[in-house]
Amino acid sequence: ILTILGNSAVLATAVKRSSLLKPPELLTVNLAVADIGMAISMYPLAIASAWNHAWLGGDASCIYYALMGFLFGVCSMMTLCAMAVIRFLVTNSSKSNSNKITKNTVRILITFIWLYSLLWAILPLVGWGYYGPEPFGISCTIAWSKFHNSSNGFSFILSMFLLCTVLPALTIVACYLGIAWKVHKAYQEIQNIDRIPNAAKLEKKLTLMAVLISVGFLSSWTPYAAASFWSIFNSSDSLQPIVTLLPCLFAKSSTAYNPFIYYIFSKTFRREIKQLQCGCGWRVRFFSTDSSAENPVSMMWSG
């Protein structure tokens, strides 16, 4: 519910401000699409299976669930990586060079992200890698236990881990460390805090917001990655079902955090949310010419 409501608000404000969106903000929209896509395509089936105490459906639904999770998961990771690279380029470039990052450039980048994610999601379907049930039995994912059972599973998991997890994560960390160093040096040159330009303060706030989004995503998925790697080198039976279930649920919660981060750090997003609230419900009160004491409808919305 939080994922769908929060990210729907992000998409609604993006549509309303479509002509005013800056190129990097398109990546924020793409991240919201990936989060809401994961919630709609996966969570209802997982919730129903949890209530059923067993996976609903057979192999087909298991493959579908795992494919959607892999598709949207890789898409989110690569989007965060692209956000970090663009923030690094903008921070370390002159005004004229930063303007070269156009909306068309970002749209091409987003298209590449989706195609890259789709490629990795389809590979297990065509014979490289496998999808299978989670150890606790009510969701499906990559068959991590196949790492030692076959050279096919070994090569897929190793390649996926390097190209979809390690390399993007290292890129994100390196970019934000570079930005932090650049900002630190710039602030050292300005002795008086009151003389720091508003543009520099805004840049710092945007960078902090992007860092928190990345930290939230990586932190949510780290316990799941740890449990998955345990199952690579050890039997999944060596872990209690609750130990494998909690990291999975924590990873799913990553789709709900971002709208709250936007709300805290973005005045524009807060203003648009308030206008959406007014447009969706409270407009009755604003358009009413009668006092609330004489108008039951106005009293209801006021309450």
XYZ file of C-alpha atoms in Angstrom:
303
model
C 0.000 0.000 0.000
C 2.796 2.424 0.906
C 4.687 1.549 -2.274
C 1.704 2.034 -4.568
C 0.425 5.232 -2.915
C 3.860 6.832 -2.535
C 5.156 6.059 -6.004
C 1.800 6.905 -7.590
C 2.146 10.343 -5.997
C 5.644 10.625 -7.507
C 4.308 9.716 -10.955
C 1.320 12.062 -10.608
C 3.538 15.026 -9.724
C 5.890 14.117 -12.580
C 3.010 14.119 -15.069
C 1.781 17.441 -13.724
C 5.264 18.968 -14.021
C 6.276 17.101 -17.192
C 7.294 20.264 -19.046
C 9.377 21.472 -16.073
C 11.168 18.198 -15.310
C 14.944 18.360 -15.560
C 16.718 15.500 -17.378
C 18.054 13.781 -14.193
C 14.533 13.783 -12.728
C 13.457 11.349 -15.449
C 15.572 8.745 -13.674
C 13.581 9.382 -10.497
C 10.408 8.739 -12.488
C 11.920 5.538 -13.883
C 12.779 4.378 -10.369
C 9.174 4.992 -9.283
C 7.919 2.990 -12.294
C 10.179 0.066 -11.356
C 9.069 0.185 -7.702
C 5.359 0.331 -8.473
C 5.767 -2.340 -11.163
C 7.338 -4.679 -8.612
C 4.552 -4.017 -6.107
C 1.736 -4.625 -8.584
C 3.188 -7.633 -10.398
C 4.664 -9.512 -7.425
C 3.348 -8.552 -3.998
C -0.291 -9.715 -4.362
C 0.866 -13.216 -5.333
C 3.381 -13.333 -2.482
C 0.789 -12.112 0.055
C -1.773 -14.682 -1.126
C 0.837 -17.444 -0.910
C 1.754 -16.343 2.619
C -1.881 -16.597 3.717
C -2.068 -19.986 1.980
C 1.117 -21.168 3.778
C 2.338 -22.510 0.421
C 3.122 -21.220 -3.044
C 0.012 -20.638 -5.154
C 0.281 -22.016 -8.655
C 2.914 -24.227 -10.177
C 6.139 -23.739 -12.044
C 4.668 -21.161 -14.438
C 3.681 -18.713 -11.695
C 7.010 -19.311 -9.941
C 8.955 -18.421 -13.098
C 6.736 -15.366 -13.658
C 7.312 -14.133 -10.102
C 11.069 -14.655 -10.257
C 11.312 -13.012 -13.686
C 9.416 -9.908 -12.523
C 11.560 -9.648 -9.406
C 14.784 -9.953 -11.382
C 13.611 -7.510 -14.074
C 12.528 -4.742 -11.707
C 15.396 -5.390 -9.280
C 18.095 -5.009 -11.944
C 16.258 -2.008 -13.387
C 16.245 -0.277 -9.978
C 19.933 -1.032 -9.409
C 20.994 0.243 -12.836
C 18.799 3.344 -12.455
C 20.509 4.181 -9.153
C 23.868 3.646 -10.848
C 22.889 6.023 -13.675
C 21.674 8.600 -11.130
C 25.031 8.463 -9.346
C 27.012 8.854 -12.576
C 24.900 11.795 -13.762
C 25.128 13.524 -10.379
C 28.902 13.054 -10.513
C 29.095 14.505 -14.028
C 26.877 17.461 -13.130
C 28.813 18.223 -9.945
C 32.227 18.002 -11.615
C 31.334 19.781 -14.864
C 31.033 23.396 -15.793
C 27.622 24.929 -16.404
C 27.944 24.557 -20.183
C 28.987 20.897 -20.012
C 26.236 19.940 -17.535
C 23.660 21.293 -19.971
C 24.751 18.630 -22.474
C 22.815 16.055 -20.424
C 19.505 16.474 -22.238
C 16.174 14.716 -21.826
C 16.791 12.737 -25.007
C 20.109 11.509 -23.596
C 18.425 10.361 -20.392
C 15.555 8.733 -22.340
C 18.088 6.723 -24.351
C 19.811 5.767 -21.089
C 16.502 4.639 -19.560
C 15.729 2.564 -22.663
C 19.140 0.903 -22.367
C 18.492 0.190 -18.660
C 15.211 -1.588 -19.419
C 16.704 -3.584 -22.291
C 19.685 -4.571 -20.129
C 17.380 -5.646 -17.293
C 15.088 -7.556 -19.659
C 18.058 -9.381 -21.165
C 19.222 -10.640 -17.771
C 15.677 -11.577 -16.761
C 15.145 -13.620 -19.938
C 18.479 -15.469 -19.865
C 17.295 -18.149 -17.351
C 14.323 -18.818 -19.637
C 16.571 -19.609 -22.592
C 18.860 -21.960 -20.705
C 21.499 -19.886 -18.911
C 20.731 -19.952 -15.216
C 17.624 -21.129 -13.395
C 14.622 -19.797 -11.513
C 13.300 -21.650 -8.496
C 11.439 -21.378 -5.166
C 12.854 -19.618 -2.120
C 13.854 -21.876 0.821
C 10.797 -20.748 2.837
C 8.517 -21.811 -0.025
C 6.211 -18.826 -0.621
C 8.134 -16.899 -3.272
C 10.561 -17.562 -6.112
C 13.881 -16.146 -7.280
C 17.146 -17.135 -8.947
C 18.119 -20.693 -8.027
C 21.160 -19.791 -5.915
C 21.715 -23.416 -4.887
C 22.539 -24.299 -8.521
C 25.866 -22.486 -8.085
C 27.724 -25.728 -7.339
C 25.379 -28.168 -9.046
C 26.197 -27.168 -12.619
C 28.637 -25.077 -14.625
C 25.604 -23.373 -16.175
C 24.348 -22.119 -12.821
C 27.870 -21.247 -11.691
C 28.651 -19.060 -14.720
C 25.247 -17.313 -14.646
C 25.283 -16.435 -10.947
C 28.895 -15.282 -11.078
C 28.304 -13.093 -14.160
C 25.054 -11.700 -12.774
C 26.666 -10.948 -9.424
C 29.545 -9.051 -11.036
C 27.626 -7.155 -13.747
C 24.323 -6.484 -11.964
C 25.441 -6.071 -8.348
C 29.147 -5.539 -7.667
C 30.000 -3.244 -10.589
C 26.931 -0.956 -10.184
C 27.406 -0.816 -6.386
C 31.091 0.093 -6.716
C 30.190 2.733 -9.317
C 27.603 4.247 -6.974
C 30.050 4.357 -4.053
C 32.868 5.772 -6.185
C 30.657 8.499 -7.695
C 29.307 9.698 -4.347
C 32.757 9.623 -2.757
C 33.976 11.762 -5.659
C 31.072 14.165 -5.183
C 31.688 14.352 -1.418
C 35.349 15.205 -2.008
C 34.416 17.853 -4.586
C 31.865 19.456 -2.255
C 34.308 19.323 0.677
C 36.998 21.129 -1.320
C 34.507 23.713 -2.574
C 33.241 24.469 0.953
C 36.804 24.743 2.236
C 37.434 27.533 -0.262
C 34.426 29.452 1.056
C 35.219 30.451 4.622
C 31.947 32.253 5.282
C 28.953 29.901 5.239
C 26.645 32.812 4.385
C 28.490 33.338 1.113
C 27.792 29.835 -0.195
C 25.675 30.245 -3.358
C 22.116 28.947 -3.279
C 22.913 26.786 -6.311
C 25.684 25.037 -4.344
C 23.333 24.457 -1.385
C 20.703 23.007 -3.729
C 23.297 20.773 -5.362
C 24.346 19.500 -1.945
C 20.725 18.755 -0.994
C 20.061 16.911 -4.275
C 23.214 14.868 -3.825
C 22.276 13.977 -0.235
C 18.825 12.885 -1.415
C 20.358 10.667 -4.112
C 22.798 9.184 -1.570
C 19.968 8.321 0.832
C 17.985 6.670 -1.966
C 20.990 4.533 -2.885
C 21.817 3.718 0.746
C 18.188 2.729 1.382
C 18.160 0.393 -1.615
C 21.536 -1.209 -0.897
C 20.796 -1.580 2.827
C 17.460 -3.252 2.103
C 18.990 -5.761 -0.272
C 22.198 -6.516 1.663
C 20.585 -9.023 4.119
C 18.948 -10.789 1.161
C 22.278 -10.947 -0.674
C 23.929 -12.369 2.445
C 21.265 -15.060 2.836
C 21.501 -15.895 -0.867
C 25.263 -16.294 -0.696
C 24.901 -18.517 2.325
C 22.648 -20.787 0.277
C 25.264 -20.814 -2.509
C 27.953 -22.356 -0.319
C 25.749 -24.219 2.168
C 22.553 -26.204 2.093
C 19.439 -24.058 2.379
C 18.208 -26.495 5.036
C 20.930 -25.176 7.356
C 18.941 -21.938 7.765
C 15.620 -21.688 9.568
C 12.726 -20.573 7.303
C 12.327 -17.333 9.305
C 16.011 -16.502 8.681
C 15.504 -16.716 4.919
C 12.079 -15.040 4.994
C 12.950 -11.822 6.846
C 15.711 -10.679 4.424
C 13.283 -11.254 1.552
C 10.598 -9.098 3.181
C 13.158 -6.418 4.053
C 14.316 -6.323 0.420
C 10.728 -5.841 -0.746
C 10.358 -2.870 1.602
C 12.926 -0.950 -0.495
C 10.164 0.029 -2.920
C 8.382 2.108 -0.246
C 11.198 4.358 1.026
C 11.883 6.714 -1.867
C 8.678 8.838 -1.798
C 9.333 9.648 1.874
C 12.875 10.762 1.033
C 11.534 12.988 -1.761
C 8.960 14.462 0.619
C 11.591 15.324 3.231
C 14.153 16.862 0.879
C 12.114 18.354 -1.963
C 10.029 21.475 -1.383
C 8.620 21.120 -4.890
C 7.410 17.574 -4.184
C 5.808 18.664 -0.894
C 4.025 21.536 -2.628
C 2.784 19.280 -5.432
C 1.539 16.678 -2.932
C -0.454 19.345 -1.082
C -1.939 20.523 -4.366
C -2.820 16.918 -5.244
C -4.561 16.564 -1.893
C -6.523 19.708 -2.540
C -7.424 18.562 -6.042
C -8.501 15.081 -4.961
C -10.591 15.799 -1.928
C -10.465 19.173 -0.300
C -11.465 21.108 -3.402
C -15.101 20.842 -2.246
C -14.295 23.028 0.727
C -12.397 25.628 -1.304
C -15.100 25.980 -3.942
C -17.912 26.218 -1.408
C -19.215 29.751 -0.821
C -21.217 28.773 2.242
C -19.788 28.601 5.722
C -18.920 25.185 7.089
C -21.665 25.490 9.683
C -24.277 25.802 6.932
C -22.740 23.364 4.494
C -22.590 19.703 5.629
C -20.347 18.762 2.688
C -17.863 21.442 3.654
C -18.013 20.291 7.269
C -17.324 16.701 6.207
C -14.248 17.607 4.124
C -13.050 20.035 6.777
C -13.264 17.290 9.362
